Tab-separated table of C-alpha atoms and ligand atoms in Angstrom:
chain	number	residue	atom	x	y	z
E	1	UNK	CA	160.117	111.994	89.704
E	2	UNK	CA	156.024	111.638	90.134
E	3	UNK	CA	155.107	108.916	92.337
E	4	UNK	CA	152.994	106.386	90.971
E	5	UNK	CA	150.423	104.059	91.957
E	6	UNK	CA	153.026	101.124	91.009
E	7	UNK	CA	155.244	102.044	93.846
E	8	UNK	CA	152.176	102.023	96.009
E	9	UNK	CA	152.831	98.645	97.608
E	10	UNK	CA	150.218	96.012	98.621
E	11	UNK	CA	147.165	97.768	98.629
E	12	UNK	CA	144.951	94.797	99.681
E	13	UNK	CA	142.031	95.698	102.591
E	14	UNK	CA	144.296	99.070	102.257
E	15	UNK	CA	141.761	102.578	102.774
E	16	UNK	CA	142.968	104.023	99.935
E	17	UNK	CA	141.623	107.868	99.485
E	18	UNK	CA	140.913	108.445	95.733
E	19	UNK	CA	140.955	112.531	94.949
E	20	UNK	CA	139.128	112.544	91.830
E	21	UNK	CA	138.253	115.696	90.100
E	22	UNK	CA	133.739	114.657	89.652
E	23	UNK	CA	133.159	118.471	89.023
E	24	UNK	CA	130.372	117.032	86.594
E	25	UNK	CA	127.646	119.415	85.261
E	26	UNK	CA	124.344	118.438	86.979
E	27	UNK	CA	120.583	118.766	85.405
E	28	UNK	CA	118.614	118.907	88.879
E	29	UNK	CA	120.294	115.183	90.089
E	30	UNK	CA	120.773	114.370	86.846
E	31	UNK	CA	124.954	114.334	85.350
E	32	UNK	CA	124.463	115.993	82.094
E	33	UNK	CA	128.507	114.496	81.137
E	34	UNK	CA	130.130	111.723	82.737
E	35	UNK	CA	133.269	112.636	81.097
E	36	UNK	CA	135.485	113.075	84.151
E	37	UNK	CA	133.770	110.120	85.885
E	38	UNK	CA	134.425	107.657	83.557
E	39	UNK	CA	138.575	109.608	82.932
E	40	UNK	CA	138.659	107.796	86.644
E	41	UNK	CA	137.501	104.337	86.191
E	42	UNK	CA	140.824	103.223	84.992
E	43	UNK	CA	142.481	103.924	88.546
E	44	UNK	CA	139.007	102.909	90.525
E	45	UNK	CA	139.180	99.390	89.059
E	46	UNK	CA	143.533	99.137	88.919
E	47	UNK	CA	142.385	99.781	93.156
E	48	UNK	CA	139.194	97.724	93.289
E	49	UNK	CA	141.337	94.689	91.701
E	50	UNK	CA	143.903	94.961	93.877
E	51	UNK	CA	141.636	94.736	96.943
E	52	UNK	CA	141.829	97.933	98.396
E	53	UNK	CA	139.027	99.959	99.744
E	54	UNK	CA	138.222	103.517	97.583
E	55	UNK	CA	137.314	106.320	99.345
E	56	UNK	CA	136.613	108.625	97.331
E	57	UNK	CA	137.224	112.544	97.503
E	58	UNK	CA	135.940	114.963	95.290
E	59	UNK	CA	134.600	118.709	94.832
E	60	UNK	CA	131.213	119.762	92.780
E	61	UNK	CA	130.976	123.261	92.188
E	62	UNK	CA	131.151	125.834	94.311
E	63	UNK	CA	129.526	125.779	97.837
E	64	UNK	CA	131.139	128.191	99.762
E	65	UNK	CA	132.336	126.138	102.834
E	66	UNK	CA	128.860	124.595	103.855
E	67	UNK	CA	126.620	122.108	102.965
E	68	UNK	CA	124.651	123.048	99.886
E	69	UNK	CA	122.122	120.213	98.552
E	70	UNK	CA	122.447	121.530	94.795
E	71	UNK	CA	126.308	120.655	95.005
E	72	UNK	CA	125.743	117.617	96.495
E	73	UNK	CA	128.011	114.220	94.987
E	74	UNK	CA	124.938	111.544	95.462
E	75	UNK	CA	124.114	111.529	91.858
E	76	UNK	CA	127.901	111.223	90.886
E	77	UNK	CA	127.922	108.377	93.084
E	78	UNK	CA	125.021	107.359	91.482
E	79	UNK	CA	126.439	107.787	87.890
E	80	UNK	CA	129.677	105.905	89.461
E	81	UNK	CA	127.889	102.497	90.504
E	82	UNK	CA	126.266	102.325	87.027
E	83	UNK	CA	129.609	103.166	84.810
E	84	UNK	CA	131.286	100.648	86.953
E	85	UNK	CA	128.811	97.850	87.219
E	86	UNK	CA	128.443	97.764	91.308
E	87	UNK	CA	127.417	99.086	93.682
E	88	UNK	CA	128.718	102.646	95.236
E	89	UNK	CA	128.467	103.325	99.021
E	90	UNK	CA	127.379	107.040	99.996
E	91	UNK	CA	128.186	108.919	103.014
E	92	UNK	CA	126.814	112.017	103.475
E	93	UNK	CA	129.702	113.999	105.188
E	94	UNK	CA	133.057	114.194	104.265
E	95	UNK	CA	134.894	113.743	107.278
E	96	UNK	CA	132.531	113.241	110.671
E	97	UNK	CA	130.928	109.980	112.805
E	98	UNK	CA	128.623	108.940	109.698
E	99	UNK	CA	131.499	109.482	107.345
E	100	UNK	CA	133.736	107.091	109.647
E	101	UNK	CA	131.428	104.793	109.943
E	102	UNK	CA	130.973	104.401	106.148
E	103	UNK	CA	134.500	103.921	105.758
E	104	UNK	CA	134.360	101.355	108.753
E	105	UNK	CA	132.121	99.164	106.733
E	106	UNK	CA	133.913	98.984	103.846
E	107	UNK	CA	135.350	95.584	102.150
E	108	UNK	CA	138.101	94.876	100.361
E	109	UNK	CA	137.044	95.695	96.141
E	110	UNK	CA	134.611	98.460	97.390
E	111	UNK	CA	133.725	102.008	96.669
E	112	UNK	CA	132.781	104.582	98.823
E	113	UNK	CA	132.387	108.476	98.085
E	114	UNK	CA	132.234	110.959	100.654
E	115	UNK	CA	130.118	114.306	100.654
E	116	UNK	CA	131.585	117.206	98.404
E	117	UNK	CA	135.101	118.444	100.092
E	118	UNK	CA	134.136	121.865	99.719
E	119	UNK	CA	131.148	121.372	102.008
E	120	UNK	CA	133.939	122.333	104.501
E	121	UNK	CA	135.516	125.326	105.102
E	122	UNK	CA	139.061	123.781	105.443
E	123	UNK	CA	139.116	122.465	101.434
E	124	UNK	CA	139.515	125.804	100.084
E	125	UNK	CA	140.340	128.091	102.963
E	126	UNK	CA	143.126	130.332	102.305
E	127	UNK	CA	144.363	130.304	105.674
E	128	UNK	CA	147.026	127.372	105.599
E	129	UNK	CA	146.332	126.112	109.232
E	130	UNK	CA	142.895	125.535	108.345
E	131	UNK	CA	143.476	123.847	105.450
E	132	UNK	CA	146.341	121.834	107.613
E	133	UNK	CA	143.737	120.903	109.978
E	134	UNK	CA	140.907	119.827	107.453
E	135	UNK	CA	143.841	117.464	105.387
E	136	UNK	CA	144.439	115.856	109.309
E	137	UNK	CA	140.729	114.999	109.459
E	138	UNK	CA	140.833	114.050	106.145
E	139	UNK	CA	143.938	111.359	106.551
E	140	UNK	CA	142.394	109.619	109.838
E	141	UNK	CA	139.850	107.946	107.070
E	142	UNK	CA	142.545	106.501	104.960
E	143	UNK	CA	145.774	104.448	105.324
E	144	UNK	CA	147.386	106.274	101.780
E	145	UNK	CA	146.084	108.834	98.889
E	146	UNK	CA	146.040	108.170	95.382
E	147	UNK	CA	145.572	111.902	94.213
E	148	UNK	CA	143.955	111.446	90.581
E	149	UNK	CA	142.053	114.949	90.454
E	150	UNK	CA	144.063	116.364	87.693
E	151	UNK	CA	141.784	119.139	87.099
E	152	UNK	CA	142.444	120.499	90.558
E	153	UNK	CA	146.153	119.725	90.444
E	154	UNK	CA	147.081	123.559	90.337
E	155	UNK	CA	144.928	124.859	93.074
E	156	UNK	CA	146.679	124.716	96.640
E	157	UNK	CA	143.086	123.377	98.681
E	158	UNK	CA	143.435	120.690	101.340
E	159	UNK	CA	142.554	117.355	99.527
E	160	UNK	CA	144.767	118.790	96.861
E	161	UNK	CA	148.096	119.500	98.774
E	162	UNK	CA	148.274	119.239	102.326
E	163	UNK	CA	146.789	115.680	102.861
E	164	UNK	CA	149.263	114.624	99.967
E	165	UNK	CA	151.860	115.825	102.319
E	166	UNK	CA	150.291	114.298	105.524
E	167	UNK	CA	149.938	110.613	103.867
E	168	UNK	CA	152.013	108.641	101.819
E	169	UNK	CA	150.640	109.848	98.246
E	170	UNK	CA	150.938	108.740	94.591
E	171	UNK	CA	149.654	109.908	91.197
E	172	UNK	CA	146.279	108.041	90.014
E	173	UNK	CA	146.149	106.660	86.272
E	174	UNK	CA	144.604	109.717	85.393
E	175	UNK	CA	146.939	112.322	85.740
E	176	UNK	CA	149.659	110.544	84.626
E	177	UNK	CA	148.293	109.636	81.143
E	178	UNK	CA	147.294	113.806	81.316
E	179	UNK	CA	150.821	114.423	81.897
E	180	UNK	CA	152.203	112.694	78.884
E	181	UNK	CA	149.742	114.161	76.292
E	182	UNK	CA	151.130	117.821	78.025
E	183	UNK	CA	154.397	117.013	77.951
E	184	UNK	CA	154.029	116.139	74.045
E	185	UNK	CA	153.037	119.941	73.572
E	186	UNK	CA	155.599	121.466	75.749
E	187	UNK	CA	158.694	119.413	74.384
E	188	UNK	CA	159.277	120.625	71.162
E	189	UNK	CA	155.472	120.543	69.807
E	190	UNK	CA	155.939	120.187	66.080
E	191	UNK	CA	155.180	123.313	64.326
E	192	UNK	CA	152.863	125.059	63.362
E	193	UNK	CA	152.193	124.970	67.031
E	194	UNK	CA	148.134	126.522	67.563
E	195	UNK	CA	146.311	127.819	70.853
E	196	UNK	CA	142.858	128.362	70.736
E	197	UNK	CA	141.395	129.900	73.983
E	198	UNK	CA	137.888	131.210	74.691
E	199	UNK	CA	135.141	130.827	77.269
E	200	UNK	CA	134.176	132.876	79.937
E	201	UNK	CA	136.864	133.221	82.715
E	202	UNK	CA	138.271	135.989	81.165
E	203	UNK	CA	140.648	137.428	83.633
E	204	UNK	CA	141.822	133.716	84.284
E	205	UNK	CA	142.870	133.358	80.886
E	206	UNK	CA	143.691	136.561	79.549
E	207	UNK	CA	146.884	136.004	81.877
E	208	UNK	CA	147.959	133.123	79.888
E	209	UNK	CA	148.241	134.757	76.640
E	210	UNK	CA	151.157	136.768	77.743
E	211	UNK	CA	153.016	133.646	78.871
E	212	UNK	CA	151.999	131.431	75.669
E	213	UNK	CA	153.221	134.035	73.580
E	214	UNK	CA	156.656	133.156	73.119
E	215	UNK	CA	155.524	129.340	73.051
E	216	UNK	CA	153.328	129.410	70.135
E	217	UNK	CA	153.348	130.229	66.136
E	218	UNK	CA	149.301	131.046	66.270
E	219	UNK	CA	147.218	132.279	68.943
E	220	UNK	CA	143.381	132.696	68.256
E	221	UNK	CA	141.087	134.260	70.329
E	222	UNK	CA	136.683	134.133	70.602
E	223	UNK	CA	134.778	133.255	73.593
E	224	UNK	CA	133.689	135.942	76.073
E	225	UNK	CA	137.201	137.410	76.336
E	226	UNK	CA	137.420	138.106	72.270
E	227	UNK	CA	135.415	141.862	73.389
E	228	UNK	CA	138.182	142.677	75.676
E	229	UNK	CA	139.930	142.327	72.746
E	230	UNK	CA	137.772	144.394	70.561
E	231	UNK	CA	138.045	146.951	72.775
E	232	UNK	CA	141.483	147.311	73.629
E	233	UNK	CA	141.667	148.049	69.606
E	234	UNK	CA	139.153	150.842	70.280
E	235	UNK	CA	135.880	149.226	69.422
E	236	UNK	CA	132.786	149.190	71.156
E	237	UNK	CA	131.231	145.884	72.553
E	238	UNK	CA	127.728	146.624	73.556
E	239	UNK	CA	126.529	144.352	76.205
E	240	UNK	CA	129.471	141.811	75.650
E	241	UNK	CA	131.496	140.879	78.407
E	242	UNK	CA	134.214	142.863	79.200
E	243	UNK	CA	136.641	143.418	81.430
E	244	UNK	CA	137.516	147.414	80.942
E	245	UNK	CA	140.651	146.867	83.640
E	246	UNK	CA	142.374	144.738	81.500
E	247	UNK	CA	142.306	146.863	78.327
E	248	UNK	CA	145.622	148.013	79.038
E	249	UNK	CA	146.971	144.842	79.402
E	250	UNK	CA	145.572	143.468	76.326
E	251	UNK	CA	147.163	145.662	74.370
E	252	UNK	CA	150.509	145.108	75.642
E	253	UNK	CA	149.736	141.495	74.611
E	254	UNK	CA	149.014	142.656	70.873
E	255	UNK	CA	152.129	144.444	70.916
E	256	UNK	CA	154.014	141.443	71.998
E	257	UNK	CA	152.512	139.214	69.733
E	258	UNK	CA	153.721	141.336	66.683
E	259	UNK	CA	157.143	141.765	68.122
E	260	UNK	CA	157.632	137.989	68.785
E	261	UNK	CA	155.687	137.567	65.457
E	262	UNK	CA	153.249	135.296	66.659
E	263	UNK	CA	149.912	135.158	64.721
E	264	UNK	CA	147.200	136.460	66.520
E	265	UNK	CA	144.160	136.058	65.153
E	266	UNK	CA	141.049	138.022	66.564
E	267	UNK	CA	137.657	137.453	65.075
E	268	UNK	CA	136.536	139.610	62.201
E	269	UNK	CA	132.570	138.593	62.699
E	270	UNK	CA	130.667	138.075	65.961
E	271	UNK	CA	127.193	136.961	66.364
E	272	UNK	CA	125.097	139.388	67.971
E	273	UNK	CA	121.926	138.838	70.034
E	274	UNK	CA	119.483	141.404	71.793
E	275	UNK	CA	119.297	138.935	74.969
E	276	UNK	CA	121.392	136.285	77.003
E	277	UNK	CA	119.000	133.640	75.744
E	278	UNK	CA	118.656	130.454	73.615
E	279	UNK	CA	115.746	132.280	71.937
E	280	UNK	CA	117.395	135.526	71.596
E	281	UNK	CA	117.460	137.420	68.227
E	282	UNK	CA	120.445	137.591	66.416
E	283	UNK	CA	122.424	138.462	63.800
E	284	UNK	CA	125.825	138.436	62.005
E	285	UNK	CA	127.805	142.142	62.625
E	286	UNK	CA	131.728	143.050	61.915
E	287	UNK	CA	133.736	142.919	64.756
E	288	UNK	CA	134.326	146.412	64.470
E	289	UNK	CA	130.854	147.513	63.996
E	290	UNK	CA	128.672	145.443	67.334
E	291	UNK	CA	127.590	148.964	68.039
E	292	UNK	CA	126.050	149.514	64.364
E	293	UNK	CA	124.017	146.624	64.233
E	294	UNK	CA	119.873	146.027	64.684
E	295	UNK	CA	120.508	146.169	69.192
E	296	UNK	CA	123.188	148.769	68.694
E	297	UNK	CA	124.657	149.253	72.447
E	298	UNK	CA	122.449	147.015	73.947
E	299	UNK	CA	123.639	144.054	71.598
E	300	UNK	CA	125.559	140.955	73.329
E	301	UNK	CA	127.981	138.860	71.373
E	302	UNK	CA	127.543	135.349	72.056
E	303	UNK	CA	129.406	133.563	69.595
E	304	UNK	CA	131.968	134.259	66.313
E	305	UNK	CA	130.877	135.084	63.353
E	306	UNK	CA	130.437	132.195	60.326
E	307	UNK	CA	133.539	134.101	58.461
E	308	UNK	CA	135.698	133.633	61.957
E	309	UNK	CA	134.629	130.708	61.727
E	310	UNK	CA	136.152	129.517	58.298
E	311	UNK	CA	139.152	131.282	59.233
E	312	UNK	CA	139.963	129.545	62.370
E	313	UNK	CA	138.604	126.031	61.009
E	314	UNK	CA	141.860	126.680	57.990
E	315	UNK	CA	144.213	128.294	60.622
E	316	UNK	CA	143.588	125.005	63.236
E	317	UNK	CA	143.738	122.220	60.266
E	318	UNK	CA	146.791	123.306	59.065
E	319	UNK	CA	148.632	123.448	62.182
E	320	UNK	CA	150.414	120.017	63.466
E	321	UNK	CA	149.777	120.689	67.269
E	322	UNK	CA	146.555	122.220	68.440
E	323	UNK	CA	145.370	123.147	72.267
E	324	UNK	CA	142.113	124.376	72.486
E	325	UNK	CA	140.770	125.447	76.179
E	326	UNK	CA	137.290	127.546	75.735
E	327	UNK	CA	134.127	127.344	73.520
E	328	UNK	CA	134.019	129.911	71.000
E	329	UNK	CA	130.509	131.116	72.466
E	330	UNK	CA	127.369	130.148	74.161
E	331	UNK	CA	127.071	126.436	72.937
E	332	UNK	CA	124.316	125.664	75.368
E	333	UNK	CA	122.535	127.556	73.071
E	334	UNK	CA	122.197	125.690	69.940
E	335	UNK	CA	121.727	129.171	68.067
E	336	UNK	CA	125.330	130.248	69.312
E	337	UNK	CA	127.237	126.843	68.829
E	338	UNK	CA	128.073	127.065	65.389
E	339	UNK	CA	132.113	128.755	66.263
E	340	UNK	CA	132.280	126.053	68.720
E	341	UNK	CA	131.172	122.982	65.965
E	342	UNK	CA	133.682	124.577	63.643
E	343	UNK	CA	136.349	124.633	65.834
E	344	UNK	CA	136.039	121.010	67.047
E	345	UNK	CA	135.435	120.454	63.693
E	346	UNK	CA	138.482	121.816	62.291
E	347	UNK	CA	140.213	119.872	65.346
E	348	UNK	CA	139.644	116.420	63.911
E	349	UNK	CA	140.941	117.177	60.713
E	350	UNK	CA	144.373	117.940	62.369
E	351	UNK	CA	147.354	115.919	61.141
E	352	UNK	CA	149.560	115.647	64.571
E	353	UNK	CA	148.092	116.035	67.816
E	354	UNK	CA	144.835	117.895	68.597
E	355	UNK	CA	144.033	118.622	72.971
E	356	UNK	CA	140.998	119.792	73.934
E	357	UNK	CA	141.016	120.908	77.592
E	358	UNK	CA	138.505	122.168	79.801
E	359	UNK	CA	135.670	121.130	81.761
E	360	UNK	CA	133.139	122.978	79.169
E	361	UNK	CA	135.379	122.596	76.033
E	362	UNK	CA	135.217	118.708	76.924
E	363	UNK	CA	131.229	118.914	77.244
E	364	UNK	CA	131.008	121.185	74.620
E	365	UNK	CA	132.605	118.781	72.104
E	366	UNK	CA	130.472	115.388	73.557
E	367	UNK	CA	127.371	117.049	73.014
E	368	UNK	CA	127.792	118.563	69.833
E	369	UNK	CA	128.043	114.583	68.975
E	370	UNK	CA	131.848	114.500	68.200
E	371	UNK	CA	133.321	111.219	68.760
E	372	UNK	CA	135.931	110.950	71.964
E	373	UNK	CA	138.544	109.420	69.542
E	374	UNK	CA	138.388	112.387	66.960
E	375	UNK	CA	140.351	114.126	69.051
E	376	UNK	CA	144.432	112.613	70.246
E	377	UNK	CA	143.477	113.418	74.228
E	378	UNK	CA	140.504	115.378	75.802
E	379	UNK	CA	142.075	116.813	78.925
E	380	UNK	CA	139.720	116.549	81.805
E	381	UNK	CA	141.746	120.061	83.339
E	382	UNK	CA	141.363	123.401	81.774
E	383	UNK	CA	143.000	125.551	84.212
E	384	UNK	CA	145.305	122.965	85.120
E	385	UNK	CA	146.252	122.213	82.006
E	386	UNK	CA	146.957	125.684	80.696
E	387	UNK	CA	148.538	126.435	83.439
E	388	UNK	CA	151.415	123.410	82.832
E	389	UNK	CA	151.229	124.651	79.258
E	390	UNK	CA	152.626	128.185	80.621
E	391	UNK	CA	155.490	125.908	82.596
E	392	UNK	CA	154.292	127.299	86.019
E	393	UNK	CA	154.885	125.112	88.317
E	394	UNK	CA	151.461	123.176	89.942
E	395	UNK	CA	151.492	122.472	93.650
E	396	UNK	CA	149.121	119.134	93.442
E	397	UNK	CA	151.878	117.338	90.963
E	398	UNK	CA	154.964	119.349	92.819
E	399	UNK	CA	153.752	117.615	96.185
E	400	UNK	CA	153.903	113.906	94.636
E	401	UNK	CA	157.206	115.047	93.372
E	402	UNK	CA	159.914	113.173	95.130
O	501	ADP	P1	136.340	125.491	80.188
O	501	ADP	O1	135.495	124.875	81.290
O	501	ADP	O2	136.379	124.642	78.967
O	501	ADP	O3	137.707	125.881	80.678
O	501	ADP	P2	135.170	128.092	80.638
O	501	ADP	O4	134.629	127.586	81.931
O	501	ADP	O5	136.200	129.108	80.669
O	501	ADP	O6	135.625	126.856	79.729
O	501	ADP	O7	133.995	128.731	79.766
O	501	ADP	C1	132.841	128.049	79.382
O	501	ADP	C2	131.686	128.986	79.237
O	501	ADP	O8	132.021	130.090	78.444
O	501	ADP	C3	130.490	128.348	78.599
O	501	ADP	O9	129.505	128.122	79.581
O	501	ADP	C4	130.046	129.370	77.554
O	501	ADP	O10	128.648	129.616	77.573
O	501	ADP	C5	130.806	130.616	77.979
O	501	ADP	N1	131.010	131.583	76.887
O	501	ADP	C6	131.639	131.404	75.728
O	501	ADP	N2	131.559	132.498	74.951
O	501	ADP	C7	130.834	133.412	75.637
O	501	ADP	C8	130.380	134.745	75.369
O	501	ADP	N3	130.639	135.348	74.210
O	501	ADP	N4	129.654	135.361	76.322
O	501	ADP	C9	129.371	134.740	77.476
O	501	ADP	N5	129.770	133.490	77.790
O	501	ADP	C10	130.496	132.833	76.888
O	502	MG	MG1	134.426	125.788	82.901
């Protein structure tokens, strides 16, 4: 059973450390979506009304064990004290003399957030001892942990599962309210069951295709991995991303999918454009034929095609659970956001539940201008999320496991 903040005890004058997942996108010092900052005000305020004092611990990007101004948290702190209406103390360490003394100066109802964890070396070392050692320095600043990060639930780093084990630790607000939505599509999902998946981790995710397989009724692919696709059917991608050592692979998944007779659906149109640019020109080509078009091997597919599109939109609608983790294509260009509209699009006219999950799915739906509560949950975890979909087991909830 998940411990939860309600078995927490008296947290009054308590140093509570919050792990919240703030990987925001940033515009210079400006957050571009406060989605996963305001996914945490719930459990900041539960702890601010109860009296404790929130330190909290978070990640932005990644810095590569140093300080790194551009990854800095000040304008999520920033963001913080506005969304919740007072104001946010800043240290500018994580652990350290100035950090302490932040934390010393606390009162009881206020917030604190500490320089980006992986400013140091220990959050996402993959030696354990260092890790160990960074969680010790860590737990001297706080009496308890309320871990609430679920987007960094399945990654082993310090903050994430070593301090849980060094202090007494509980699950925020947050992750539990992500863990019912999941456990909706794991237990029995009503059928048709969907899984959309694109973006641009492509070796990430092209490993969760083989163990969603025998999960789903429909699987349908676009984003950046759709060309690994292409060419593991034998067609040529251009300038597409691609990842040629998993061609093999691939194709064992297509031969899975039609043994287990899951749908896969690959995309029968891509949009094609002669640059990685929001100005680029484009146009529509087969799937088959990115080579035969106007930029012929130099082309770059950067979104599905408007047919794809249709066909997804009826394949999503119709289905009575739907996960989608990955925009179609590149929707920070507005020329290349159409797959990505039409699959968010399609999502709200689900009957049954509809997830979205993923840092950029999430962002990708807000600022196409599609309304939070279209949608039954926007997960604030992509990774983490697809990962519980595949039933592996995730080391940040196993920890809080009793
Ligand atoms: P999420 O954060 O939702 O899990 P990812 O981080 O995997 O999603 O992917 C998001 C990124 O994928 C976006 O920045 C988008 O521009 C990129 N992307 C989607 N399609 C393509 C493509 N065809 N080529 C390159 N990048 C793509
Ligand atoms: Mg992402």
């Amino acid at each position: 059973m998940l411990r939860t903040l309600n078995q927490a005890g008296e947290l009054r004058d308590k140093r509570v450390l919050l792990r919240c997942d703030f990987n925001v996108p940033l515009d210079g010092e400006v957050v571009t979506d406060d989605g996963r900052i305001r996914a945490a005000l719930p459990t900041i305020h539960r702890l601010t009304n109860q009296g404790a004092k929130v330190i909290i611990l978070s990640h932005l990007g990644r810095p590569d064990g140093k300080p790194d101004q551009k990854y800095s948290l000040k304008p999520v702190a920033n963001r913080l004290g506005e969304l919740l209406g007072q104001p946010v103390a800043f240290a500018t360490q994580t652990v350290g003399s100035e950090a302490s003394s932040a934390v010393q100066a606390l009162e009881a109802g206020s917030v604190l957030v500490l320089e980006n964890l992986r400013f140091n070396q220990g959050e996402a070392s993959k030696e354990t001892s260092e890790r160990i050692e960074f969680a010790a320095q860590l737990a001297q600043m706080g009496d308890l942990l309320v871990s609430d990060g679920f987007g960094v639930v399945h990654r082993k780093q310090a903050s994430v599962y070593e301090l849980a084990k060094t202090v007494s630790s509980y699950a925020g607000l947050l992750i539990q309210a992500e863990l019912e939505v999941l456990d909706q599509l794991t237990e029995n999902p009503v059928r048709p069951y969907t899984v959309v998946l694109g973006g641009s981790k492509v070796s990430d995710k092209l490993g969760v295709i083989d163990s969603l397989l025998p999960k789903v009724d429909r699987l349908l692919i676009g984003g950046g991995m759709l060309f690994t696709f292409l060419a593991a059917q034998g067609h040529r991608v251009g300038k597409s991303l691609l990842e040629s050592d998993q061609i093999e692979t691939v194709r064992s998944y297509i031969a899975k999918a039609s043994e287990l007779g899951v749908e896969l659906v690959l995309p029968v149109d891509v949009v094609v454009a002669n640059e990685f640019a929001a100005d680029a020109e484009h146009e529509v080509v087969a799937a088959s034929e990115i080579e035969g078009g106007r930029f012929g091997s130099d082309g770059i597919g950067l979104d599905i095609g408007p047919e794809t599109s249709r066909v997804f939109a009826e394949s999503i609608s119709s289905s009575k659970t739907v996960f989608w983790n990955g925009p179609m294509g590149v929707f920070e260009f507005e020329k290349f956001s159409n797959g990505t509209r039409a699959v968010a699009e399609a999502l709200t006219k689900v009957s049954g539940i509809s997830v979205v999950g993923g840092g950029d799915s999430a962002a990708a739906v807000r600022s196409l201008g599609f309304s939070e509560n279209s949608f039954s949950h926007i997960s604030t975890g992509g990774g983490a999320s697809l990962e519980f979909l595949e039933g592996k087991s995730l080391p940040g909830l196993e920890v809080l496991n009793d």
